[in-house]
Every structure is written in structure tokens, then in C-alpha cells.
PDB file of C-alpha atoms in Angstrom:
ATOM      1  CA  UNK A   1     127.943  -3.430 -59.990  1.00  0.00           C
ATOM      2  CA  UNK A   2     126.036  -1.331 -62.659  1.00  0.00           C
ATOM      3  CA  UNK A   3     125.300  -1.944 -66.234  1.00  0.00           C
ATOM      4  CA  UNK A   4     125.363   0.617 -69.058  1.00  0.00           C
ATOM      5  CA  UNK A   5     121.929   0.585 -70.572  1.00  0.00           C
ATOM      6  CA  UNK A   6     122.921   2.589 -73.588  1.00  0.00           C
ATOM      7  CA  UNK A   7     125.635   0.113 -74.603  1.00  0.00           C
ATOM      8  CA  UNK A   8     123.439  -2.754 -74.054  1.00  0.00           C
ATOM      9  CA  UNK A   9     120.561  -1.305 -76.125  1.00  0.00           C
ATOM     10  CA  UNK A  10     122.707  -0.024 -78.991  1.00  0.00           C
ATOM     11  CA  UNK A  11     126.012  -1.680 -79.324  1.00  0.00           C
ATOM     12  CA  UNK A  12     126.457  -3.738 -82.569  1.00  0.00           C
ATOM     13  CA  UNK A  13     128.438  -6.151 -80.364  1.00  0.00           C
ATOM     14  CA  UNK A  14     125.254  -7.508 -78.860  1.00  0.00           C
ATOM     15  CA  UNK A  15     124.359 -10.642 -80.729  1.00  0.00           C
ATOM     16  CA  UNK A  16     121.281 -10.070 -82.938  1.00  0.00           C
ATOM     17  CA  UNK A  17     119.283 -12.685 -80.980  1.00  0.00           C
ATOM     18  CA  UNK A  18     119.439 -10.717 -77.749  1.00  0.00           C
ATOM     19  CA  UNK A  19     116.221  -8.887 -76.816  1.00  0.00           C
ATOM     20  CA  UNK A  20     117.939  -5.555 -76.144  1.00  0.00           C
ATOM     21  CA  UNK A  21     114.763  -3.972 -74.522  1.00  0.00           C
ATOM     22  CA  UNK A  22     114.427  -7.084 -72.184  1.00  0.00           C
ATOM     23  CA  UNK A  23     118.073  -7.015 -71.392  1.00  0.00           C
ATOM     24  CA  UNK A  24     118.147  -3.314 -70.676  1.00  0.00           C
ATOM     25  CA  UNK A  25     115.101  -3.558 -68.292  1.00  0.00           C
ATOM     26  CA  UNK A  26     116.469  -6.457 -66.455  1.00  0.00           C
ATOM     27  CA  UNK A  27     119.794  -4.903 -65.807  1.00  0.00           C
ATOM     28  CA  UNK A  28     118.566  -1.603 -64.884  1.00  0.00           C
ATOM     29  CA  UNK A  29     115.642  -2.937 -62.751  1.00  0.00           C
ATOM     30  CA  UNK A  30     118.075  -5.312 -60.845  1.00  0.00           C
ATOM     31  CA  UNK A  31     120.426  -2.535 -59.714  1.00  0.00           C
ATOM     32  CA  UNK A  32     117.727  -0.091 -58.938  1.00  0.00           C
ATOM     33  CA  UNK A  33     116.478  -2.775 -56.455  1.00  0.00           C
ATOM     34  CA  UNK A  34     119.858  -3.136 -55.142  1.00  0.00           C
ATOM     35  CA  UNK A  35     119.787   0.384 -54.279  1.00  0.00           C
ATOM     36  CA  UNK A  36     116.324   0.457 -52.680  1.00  0.00           C
ATOM     37  CA  UNK A  37     116.178  -3.190 -51.164  1.00  0.00           C
ATOM     38  CA  UNK A  38     119.806  -3.963 -50.504  1.00  0.00           C
ATOM     39  CA  UNK A  39     118.834  -6.944 -48.132  1.00  0.00           C
ATOM     40  CA  UNK A  40     116.535  -8.550 -50.758  1.00  0.00           C
ATOM     41  CA  UNK A  41     117.656 -11.883 -52.332  1.00  0.00           C
ATOM     42  CA  UNK A  42     119.575 -11.609 -55.582  1.00  0.00           C
ATOM     43  CA  UNK A  43     121.811 -13.973 -57.653  1.00  0.00           C
ATOM     44  CA  UNK A  44     124.775 -12.447 -55.884  1.00  0.00           C
ATOM     45  CA  UNK A  45     125.611 -11.157 -52.351  1.00  0.00           C
ATOM     46  CA  UNK A  46     125.462  -7.626 -51.260  1.00  0.00           C
ATOM     47  CA  UNK A  47     126.638  -5.653 -48.103  1.00  0.00           C
ATOM     48  CA  UNK A  48     129.321  -5.510 -45.538  1.00  0.00           C
ATOM     49  CA  UNK A  49     130.028  -9.164 -45.019  1.00  0.00           C
ATOM     50  CA  UNK A  50     130.667  -9.689 -48.832  1.00  0.00           C
ATOM     51  CA  UNK A  51     133.093  -6.647 -48.694  1.00  0.00           C
ATOM     52  CA  UNK A  52     135.111  -7.752 -45.792  1.00  0.00           C
ATOM     53  CA  UNK A  53     135.403 -11.318 -47.222  1.00  0.00           C
ATOM     54  CA  UNK A  54     136.712  -9.766 -50.536  1.00  0.00           C
ATOM     55  CA  UNK A  55     139.483  -7.968 -48.657  1.00  0.00           C
ATOM     56  CA  UNK A  56     138.070  -4.550 -47.623  1.00  0.00           C
ATOM     57  CA  UNK A  57     139.538  -3.404 -44.278  1.00  0.00           C
ATOM     58  CA  UNK A  58     136.798  -3.032 -41.528  1.00  0.00           C
ATOM     59  CA  UNK A  59     138.453   0.218 -40.318  1.00  0.00           C
ATOM     60  CA  UNK A  60     138.333   1.528 -43.675  1.00  0.00           C
ATOM     61  CA  UNK A  61     134.690   0.590 -44.079  1.00  0.00           C
ATOM     62  CA  UNK A  62     133.931   2.201 -40.724  1.00  0.00           C
ATOM     63  CA  UNK A  63     134.663   5.578 -42.542  1.00  0.00           C
ATOM     64  CA  UNK A  64     132.118   5.030 -45.250  1.00  0.00           C
ATOM     65  CA  UNK A  65     128.310   5.608 -44.870  1.00  0.00           C
ATOM     66  CA  UNK A  66     126.734   2.228 -43.707  1.00  0.00           C
ATOM     67  CA  UNK A  67     123.936   2.571 -46.348  1.00  0.00           C
ATOM     68  CA  UNK A  68     126.342   2.576 -49.199  1.00  0.00           C
ATOM     69  CA  UNK A  69     127.979  -0.485 -47.791  1.00  0.00           C
ATOM     70  CA  UNK A  70     124.591  -2.274 -47.657  1.00  0.00           C
ATOM     71  CA  UNK A  71     124.154  -1.750 -51.400  1.00  0.00           C
ATOM     72  CA  UNK A  72     127.621  -2.920 -52.323  1.00  0.00           C
ATOM     73  CA  UNK A  73     127.626  -5.638 -54.906  1.00  0.00           C
ATOM     74  CA  UNK A  74     131.191  -5.784 -56.010  1.00  0.00           C
ATOM     75  CA  UNK A  75     133.115  -8.816 -57.114  1.00  0.00           C
ATOM     76  CA  UNK A  76     136.516  -8.089 -55.653  1.00  0.00           C
ATOM     77  CA  UNK A  77     139.003  -5.734 -53.900  1.00  0.00           C
ATOM     78  CA  UNK A  78     141.527  -3.808 -55.932  1.00  0.00           C
ATOM     79  CA  UNK A  79     142.560  -0.855 -53.629  1.00  0.00           C
ATOM     80  CA  UNK A  80     145.873  -2.475 -52.751  1.00  0.00           C
ATOM     81  CA  UNK A  81     146.546  -2.683 -56.466  1.00  0.00           C
ATOM     82  CA  UNK A  82     145.384   0.916 -57.057  1.00  0.00           C
ATOM     83  CA  UNK A  83     147.723   2.349 -54.301  1.00  0.00           C
ATOM     84  CA  UNK A  84     145.840   5.558 -54.227  1.00  0.00           C
ATOM     85  CA  UNK A  85     147.650   8.758 -52.760  1.00  0.00           C
ATOM     86  CA  UNK A  86     146.592  11.864 -51.261  1.00  0.00           C
ATOM     87  CA  UNK A  87     145.506  14.570 -53.913  1.00  0.00           C
ATOM     88  CA  UNK A  88     144.951  12.180 -56.707  1.00  0.00           C
ATOM     89  CA  UNK A  89     142.124  12.226 -59.008  1.00  0.00           C
ATOM     90  CA  UNK A  90     140.040   9.006 -59.279  1.00  0.00           C
ATOM     91  CA  UNK A  91     137.173   7.846 -61.589  1.00  0.00           C
ATOM     92  CA  UNK A  92     134.874   5.077 -60.583  1.00  0.00           C
ATOM     93  CA  UNK A  93     133.162   3.334 -63.507  1.00  0.00           C
ATOM     94  CA  UNK A  94     129.630   2.323 -62.350  1.00  0.00           C
ATOM     95  CA  UNK A  95     129.756   3.868 -58.842  1.00  0.00           C
ATOM     96  CA  UNK A  96     126.482   2.384 -57.715  1.00  0.00           C
ATOM     97  CA  UNK A  97     125.497   3.600 -54.197  1.00  0.00           C
ATOM     98  CA  UNK A  98     128.916   5.060 -53.761  1.00  0.00           C
ATOM     99  CA  UNK A  99     130.754   2.555 -51.561  1.00  0.00           C
ATOM    100  CA  UNK A 100     133.893   2.321 -53.461  1.00  0.00           C
ATOM    101  CA  UNK A 101     134.013   5.980 -54.346  1.00  0.00           C
ATOM    102  CA  UNK A 102     133.800   6.816 -50.542  1.00  0.00           C
ATOM    103  CA  UNK A 103     136.493   4.378 -49.807  1.00  0.00           C
ATOM    104  CA  UNK A 104     138.746   6.086 -52.534  1.00  0.00           C
ATOM    105  CA  UNK A 105     137.971   9.352 -50.792  1.00  0.00           C
ATOM    106  CA  UNK A 106     139.523   8.049 -47.679  1.00  0.00           C
ATOM    107  CA  UNK A 107     142.752   7.509 -49.534  1.00  0.00           C
ATOM    108  CA  UNK A 108     142.931  10.635 -51.638  1.00  0.00           C
ATOM    109  CA  UNK A 109     141.848  13.074 -48.875  1.00  0.00           C
ATOM    110  CA  UNK A 110     140.395  16.454 -48.895  1.00  0.00           C
ATOM    111  CA  UNK A 111     142.855  17.562 -51.792  1.00  0.00           C
ATOM    112  CA  UNK A 112     141.985  14.684 -54.075  1.00  0.00           C
ATOM    113  CA  UNK A 113     138.917  14.244 -56.305  1.00  0.00           C
ATOM    114  CA  UNK A 114     136.576  11.285 -56.957  1.00  0.00           C
ATOM    115  CA  UNK A 115     134.150  11.164 -59.701  1.00  0.00           C
ATOM    116  CA  UNK A 116     131.713   8.384 -59.867  1.00  0.00           C
ATOM    117  CA  UNK A 117     129.730   7.621 -63.078  1.00  0.00           C
ATOM    118  CA  UNK A 118     126.394   5.665 -63.043  1.00  0.00           C
ATOM    119  CA  UNK A 119     123.315   5.371 -65.245  1.00  0.00           C
ATOM    120  CA  UNK A 120     120.863   4.061 -62.664  1.00  0.00           C
ATOM    121  CA  UNK A 121     119.062   6.856 -61.156  1.00  0.00           C
ATOM    122  CA  UNK A 122     118.249   5.129 -57.820  1.00  0.00           C
ATOM    123  CA  UNK A 123     121.836   4.234 -57.230  1.00  0.00           C
ATOM    124  CA  UNK A 124     123.284   7.596 -58.110  1.00  0.00           C
ATOM    125  CA  UNK A 125     120.583   9.583 -56.106  1.00  0.00           C
ATOM    126  CA  UNK A 126     121.280   7.387 -52.999  1.00  0.00           C
ATOM    127  CA  UNK A 127     124.929   7.827 -53.342  1.00  0.00           C
ATOM    128  CA  UNK A 128     124.558  11.612 -53.597  1.00  0.00           C
ATOM    129  CA  UNK A 129     122.233  11.881 -50.579  1.00  0.00           C
ATOM    130  CA  UNK A 130     124.803   9.913 -48.596  1.00  0.00           C
ATOM    131  CA  UNK A 131     127.446  12.285 -49.421  1.00  0.00           C
ATOM    132  CA  UNK A 132     125.361  15.308 -48.651  1.00  0.00           C
ATOM    133  CA  UNK A 133     124.464  13.829 -45.249  1.00  0.00           C
ATOM    134  CA  UNK A 134     128.036  13.283 -44.402  1.00  0.00           C
ATOM    135  CA  UNK A 135     128.651  16.737 -43.039  1.00  0.00           C
ATOM    136  CA  UNK A 136     131.407  17.740 -45.526  1.00  0.00           C
ATOM    137  CA  UNK A 137     133.499  14.645 -45.069  1.00  0.00           C
ATOM    138  CA  UNK A 138     133.138  13.814 -48.755  1.00  0.00           C
ATOM    139  CA  UNK A 139     132.941  17.048 -50.438  1.00  0.00           C
ATOM    140  CA  UNK A 140     135.686  15.980 -52.959  1.00  0.00           C
ATOM    141  CA  UNK A 141     133.280  13.230 -54.200  1.00  0.00           C
ATOM    142  CA  UNK A 142     130.703  13.861 -56.928  1.00  0.00           C
ATOM    143  CA  UNK A 143     128.370  11.284 -58.741  1.00  0.00           C
ATOM    144  CA  UNK A 144     127.654  11.868 -62.303  1.00  0.00           C
ATOM    145  CA  UNK A 145     124.793  10.722 -64.407  1.00  0.00           C
ATOM    146  CA  UNK A 146     126.426   8.990 -67.465  1.00  0.00           C
ATOM    147  CA  UNK A 147     127.488   6.020 -69.309  1.00  0.00           C
ATOM    148  CA  UNK A 148     130.906   4.578 -68.682  1.00  0.00           C
ATOM    149  CA  UNK A 149     131.843   4.094 -72.406  1.00  0.00           C
ATOM    150  CA  UNK A 150     131.189   7.771 -72.819  1.00  0.00           C
ATOM    151  CA  UNK A 151     132.848   9.884 -70.088  1.00  0.00           C
ATOM    152  CA  UNK A 152     132.322  13.522 -69.676  1.00  0.00           C
ATOM    153  CA  UNK A 153     135.783  14.241 -68.634  1.00  0.00           C
ATOM    154  CA  UNK A 154     138.776  15.952 -70.107  1.00  0.00           C
ATOM    155  CA  UNK A 155     141.584  13.829 -71.704  1.00  0.00           C
ATOM    156  CA  UNK A 156     144.373  12.885 -69.282  1.00  0.00           C
ATOM    157  CA  UNK A 157     142.588  14.309 -66.378  1.00  0.00           C
ATOM    158  CA  UNK A 158     142.684  11.477 -63.902  1.00  0.00           C
ATOM    159  CA  UNK A 159     145.457   9.424 -62.052  1.00  0.00           C
ATOM    160  CA  UNK A 160     143.503   6.337 -61.379  1.00  0.00           C
ATOM    161  CA  UNK A 161     140.310   4.699 -62.879  1.00  0.00           C
ATOM    162  CA  UNK A 162     138.615   1.980 -60.685  1.00  0.00           C
ATOM    163  CA  UNK A 163     135.630  -0.285 -61.412  1.00  0.00           C
ATOM    164  CA  UNK A 164     134.102  -3.182 -59.414  1.00  0.00           C
ATOM    165  CA  UNK A 165     131.863  -5.806 -61.215  1.00  0.00           C
ATOM    166  CA  UNK A 166     130.711  -3.390 -63.814  1.00  0.00           C
ATOM    167  CA  UNK A 167     132.425  -3.828 -67.167  1.00  0.00           C
ATOM    168  CA  UNK A 168     131.019  -7.459 -67.584  1.00  0.00           C
ATOM    169  CA  UNK A 169     127.679  -5.826 -67.838  1.00  0.00           C
ATOM    170  CA  UNK A 170     128.500  -3.600 -70.753  1.00  0.00           C
ATOM    171  CA  UNK A 171     128.300  -4.951 -74.206  1.00  0.00           C
ATOM    172  CA  UNK A 172     130.987  -2.803 -75.835  1.00  0.00           C
ATOM    173  CA  UNK A 173     133.810  -3.331 -73.518  1.00  0.00           C
ATOM    174  CA  UNK A 174     136.362  -2.007 -75.783  1.00  0.00           C
ATOM    175  CA  UNK A 175     134.814   1.523 -75.711  1.00  0.00           C
ATOM    176  CA  UNK A 176     135.012   1.428 -71.873  1.00  0.00           C
ATOM    177  CA  UNK A 177     138.736   0.435 -71.991  1.00  0.00           C
ATOM    178  CA  UNK A 178     139.480   3.103 -74.689  1.00  0.00           C
ATOM    179  CA  UNK A 179     137.727   5.742 -72.396  1.00  0.00           C
ATOM    180  CA  UNK A 180     139.519   4.728 -69.361  1.00  0.00           C
ATOM    181  CA  UNK A 181     142.733   5.274 -71.310  1.00  0.00           C
ATOM    182  CA  UNK A 182     141.568   8.492 -72.745  1.00  0.00           C
ATOM    183  CA  UNK A 183     140.862  10.105 -69.257  1.00  0.00           C
ATOM    184  CA  UNK A 184     144.031   8.760 -67.667  1.00  0.00           C
ATOM    185  CA  UNK A 185     147.318  10.713 -67.627  1.00  0.00           C
ATOM    186  CA  UNK A 186     150.340   8.700 -69.146  1.00  0.00           C
ATOM    187  CA  UNK A 187     151.528   6.386 -66.378  1.00  0.00           C
ATOM    188  CA  UNK A 188     148.009   6.442 -64.889  1.00  0.00           C
ATOM    189  CA  UNK A 189     146.443   3.165 -63.489  1.00  0.00           C
ATOM    190  CA  UNK A 190     143.466   1.021 -64.153  1.00  0.00           C
ATOM    191  CA  UNK A 191     142.547  -0.984 -60.969  1.00  0.00           C
ATOM    192  CA  UNK A 192     139.486  -3.132 -61.362  1.00  0.00           C
ATOM    193  CA  UNK A 193     137.742  -6.254 -60.412  1.00  0.00           C
ATOM    194  CA  UNK A 194     135.344  -7.901 -62.837  1.00  0.00           C
ATOM    195  CA  UNK A 195     133.681 -11.190 -63.967  1.00  0.00           C
ATOM    196  CA  UNK A 196     135.313 -13.241 -66.812  1.00  0.00           C
ATOM    197  CA  UNK A 197     135.198 -16.540 -68.225  1.00  0.00           C
ATOM    198  CA  UNK A 198     137.591 -19.296 -69.266  1.00  0.00           C
ATOM    199  CA  UNK A 199     135.018 -20.691 -71.831  1.00  0.00           C
ATOM    200  CA  UNK A 200     133.253 -18.903 -74.680  1.00  0.00           C
ATOM    201  CA  UNK A 201     129.584 -18.669 -73.387  1.00  0.00           C
ATOM    202  CA  UNK A 202     126.894 -20.101 -75.662  1.00  0.00           C
ATOM    203  CA  UNK A 203     123.858 -18.030 -76.948  1.00  0.00           C
ATOM    204  CA  UNK A 204     121.664 -19.563 -74.397  1.00  0.00           C
ATOM    205  CA  UNK A 205     123.604 -17.783 -71.617  1.00  0.00           C
ATOM    206  CA  UNK A 206     124.507 -14.605 -73.442  1.00  0.00           C
ATOM    207  CA  UNK A 207     120.783 -14.010 -74.410  1.00  0.00           C
ATOM    208  CA  UNK A 208     119.397 -14.736 -71.009  1.00  0.00           C
ATOM    209  CA  UNK A 209     118.587 -11.309 -69.475  1.00  0.00           C
ATOM    210  CA  UNK A 210     118.522 -12.525 -65.935  1.00  0.00           C
ATOM    211  CA  UNK A 211     121.897 -14.262 -66.272  1.00  0.00           C
ATOM    212  CA  UNK A 212     123.343 -10.939 -67.944  1.00  0.00           C
ATOM    213  CA  UNK A 213     122.026  -8.896 -64.840  1.00  0.00           C
ATOM    214  CA  UNK A 214     123.615 -11.522 -62.633  1.00  0.00           C
ATOM    215  CA  UNK A 215     127.195 -10.812 -64.109  1.00  0.00           C
ATOM    216  CA  UNK A 216     127.236 -14.078 -66.097  1.00  0.00           C
ATOM    217  CA  UNK A 217     125.740 -13.538 -69.476  1.00  0.00           C
ATOM    218  CA  UNK A 218     128.023 -10.559 -70.308  1.00  0.00           C
ATOM    219  CA  UNK A 219     131.144 -12.159 -69.065  1.00  0.00           C
ATOM    220  CA  UNK A 220     134.066 -11.898 -71.746  1.00  0.00           C
ATOM    221  CA  UNK A 221     136.821 -14.589 -72.195  1.00  0.00           C
ATOM    222  CA  UNK A 222     139.650 -13.908 -69.898  1.00  0.00           C
ATOM    223  CA  UNK A 223     142.200 -13.704 -72.716  1.00  0.00           C
ATOM    224  CA  UNK A 224     140.030 -11.402 -74.943  1.00  0.00           C
ATOM    225  CA  UNK A 225     139.346  -9.119 -71.956  1.00  0.00           C
ATOM    226  CA  UNK A 226     142.982  -8.530 -71.201  1.00  0.00           C
ATOM    227  CA  UNK A 227     143.812  -8.124 -74.943  1.00  0.00           C
ATOM    228  CA  UNK A 228     140.989  -5.400 -74.997  1.00  0.00           C
ATOM    229  CA  UNK A 229     142.789  -3.611 -72.111  1.00  0.00           C
ATOM    230  CA  UNK A 230     146.222  -3.849 -74.004  1.00  0.00           C
ATOM    231  CA  UNK A 231     144.758  -2.591 -77.159  1.00  0.00           C
ATOM    232  CA  UNK A 232     143.442   0.454 -75.423  1.00  0.00           C
ATOM    233  CA  UNK A 233     147.051   1.410 -74.585  1.00  0.00           C
ATOM    234  CA  UNK A 234     147.799  -0.215 -71.171  1.00  0.00           C
ATOM    235  CA  UNK A 235     150.341  -2.626 -69.900  1.00  0.00           C
ATOM    236  CA  UNK A 236     148.848  -5.114 -67.560  1.00  0.00           C
ATOM    237  CA  UNK A 237     150.876  -5.324 -64.480  1.00  0.00           C
ATOM    238  CA  UNK A 238     148.958  -7.974 -62.418  1.00  0.00           C
ATOM    239  CA  UNK A 239     145.915 -10.326 -62.608  1.00  0.00           C
ATOM    240  CA  UNK A 240     144.883 -12.160 -59.650  1.00  0.00           C
ATOM    241  CA  UNK A 241     141.949 -14.660 -59.030  1.00  0.00           C
ATOM    242  CA  UNK A 242     139.397 -13.694 -56.482  1.00  0.00           C
ATOM    243  CA  UNK A 243     138.589 -17.040 -55.077  1.00  0.00           C
ATOM    244  CA  UNK A 244     136.626 -15.471 -52.257  1.00  0.00           C
ATOM    245  CA  UNK A 245     133.769 -14.419 -54.649  1.00  0.00           C
ATOM    246  CA  UNK A 246     131.235 -16.960 -55.306  1.00  0.00           C
ATOM    247  CA  UNK A 247     127.854 -16.879 -56.941  1.00  0.00           C
ATOM    248  CA  UNK A 248     124.876 -17.989 -54.904  1.00  0.00           C
ATOM    249  CA  UNK A 249     123.222 -21.205 -55.374  1.00  0.00           C
ATOM    250  CA  UNK A 250     120.847 -21.496 -58.370  1.00  0.00           C
ATOM    251  CA  UNK A 251     121.106 -21.203 -62.042  1.00  0.00           C
ATOM    252  CA  UNK A 252     123.782 -18.465 -61.825  1.00  0.00           C
ATOM    253  CA  UNK A 253     125.893 -20.752 -59.819  1.00  0.00           C
ATOM    254  CA  UNK A 254     125.393 -23.708 -62.014  1.00  0.00           C
ATOM    255  CA  UNK A 255     126.204 -21.639 -65.144  1.00  0.00           C
ATOM    256  CA  UNK A 256     129.156 -20.070 -63.563  1.00  0.00           C
ATOM    257  CA  UNK A 257     130.573 -23.615 -62.568  1.00  0.00           C
ATOM    258  CA  UNK A 258     129.974 -25.122 -66.161  1.00  0.00           C
ATOM    259  CA  UNK A 259     131.493 -22.231 -68.005  1.00  0.00           C
ATOM    260  CA  UNK A 260     134.299 -21.488 -65.506  1.00  0.00           C
ATOM    261  CA  UNK A 261     132.981 -17.905 -64.868  1.00  0.00           C
ATOM    262  CA  UNK A 262     135.114 -16.342 -62.239  1.00  0.00           C
ATOM    263  CA  UNK A 263     136.181 -13.002 -60.610  1.00  0.00           C
ATOM    264  CA  UNK A 264     139.602 -11.364 -61.185  1.00  0.00           C
ATOM    265  CA  UNK A 265     141.243  -8.217 -59.997  1.00  0.00           C
ATOM    266  CA  UNK A 266     143.597  -6.364 -62.368  1.00  0.00           C
ATOM    267  CA  UNK A 267     146.141  -3.624 -62.408  1.00  0.00           C
ATOM    268  CA  UNK A 268     147.123  -1.988 -65.672  1.00  0.00           C
ATOM    269  CA  UNK A 269     149.259   1.097 -66.380  1.00  0.00           C
ATOM    270  CA  UNK A 270     148.753   3.491 -69.193  1.00  0.00           C
ATOM    271  CA  UNK A 271     151.593   3.566 -71.556  1.00  0.00           C
ATOM    272  CA  UNK A 272     153.709   6.751 -71.717  1.00  0.00           C
ATOM    273  CA  UNK A 273     153.758   6.545 -75.429  1.00  0.00           C
ATOM    274  CA  UNK A 274     151.383   4.657 -77.723  1.00  0.00           C
ATOM    275  CA  UNK A 275     152.618   1.503 -79.197  1.00  0.00           C
TER     276      UNK A 275
END
């Protein structure tokens, strides 16, 4: 669950009353700590117990570096929706310490390719070190320093884009959806889990840096979120509620309950021809 600090800092979609510098520091600092101190207390759960409850197969997780799982802070499970196949090219938006990228590699195999993008140095360096220590098992995986609304990939170069609990942390979500569409081949899949809301959030929530970093302040209205995906040239195939995901007790949980903030997983297909 990684934010895009550039989008938070500079996007005109951030309300004028938001302290951009404070927001950027809060988000970046939060997920640096997730990488370095995965067992610390956060507004959200981390680790293997969370991953298994969300639906990850234990046998699949056994193939992934344990330290990457320790820093997992996703909000859902969408690999069944993604239906990855051997030899495919996958892009992971906000790859964090690498758990989902490594899981994707177990599906696409040695002939496939997985590229994770992340702006948080501590997360990306941890993921890269874990890959390098794996004795060649994940040579098809690379972790790139970058922003998820500005991908350094060629047009139509990927089969599937995945993301887990990240896009809600980006202020300009439409640019993320547009970039995902750009790098996907026609017919390619977007499979993600994210935090959305049924109620438009008040400024007191949107402008709270801690609640933004906790995946609440940046949550988009569910209908607007889906409309943004469709506007980027996708057809939404399925949206499912992740009732297994819950915010931990405290202000984050109270705000999530009051404003109907929740986790969903979604599968969308890039249209063969633009509408």
C-alpha cells in the first residue's frame, strides 16, 4: 500500500486546504516504516495472517520471501480475477516490499515478466534485496523507482496491471487509470483491490494527513472510481466487496464506519477499440 508522493504534492485535484507537504511526509513516512518495522502498530494490519484472511493461498505464500509478506499491507486479493498465465507481462502499481510482485511471478513463471513501481525507497530497496537473495528464483521480477501515474513503460507492453490498496493514496486517480490503459495491450486486464467509499468525504477527513496515509482520506466515491476506470478505456467485468478487510480500532475505524469506507476488488478489460 504505497502512495505516490508526486501526485499528492502537485496535483490540482488535491483540495486547496490540504497541506501538501504534511500529506506527502505522512504518507511516505508511514510506508517507509511498514518496510522497516512491519510488526509495529499502524492504523491497518500487515503480514501473513492478513494476507491469508484476504484469500491468498498459503501454498502460494510459501513460495514468497517471508520478509516481503511481513510488510504486506494490502486490502484485498485479486489474483483469481487476474487469472495470470505463464509467460505474461505484469505491472504492479505500488509494489511495496514486493509480496504481490513475487506472487505474480509464481504464476507467470520464468518466461514471464513482472515490473513493480514504487516511489518509497525503503520499500523498493527491501523488495530488490529480497529478489537478489532468492537465488535466481525471481529473476523475472524488477522493481523500478517511479510514480504510478507516470509509468516508464512502452505503450501496449503489458498483459495485466495489478494494484493492492494503493490508488486511493494517489490524488490524481484518473492519471493512474489512463496510464494503466496506455501500457496494457488491447484486451489486457486491470485487476486491483482498493479502498472506496459510498459517501463523499468531508474536508475534515480529506485534509487529515494521518487518515490519508491510513487509506481513508483519499478514498474516492465508488461510482466515481468506476467511472474513472471506464473513462480510461476499460470495461468493468466484476466488482466484489472484500468484507474480510477491516480497519483497526481507533479514529480510522470510526471514520470508515461513519462514511462507509470499504475495500473492493475489481476486474476490468481494456477495450479492443476506443469508444
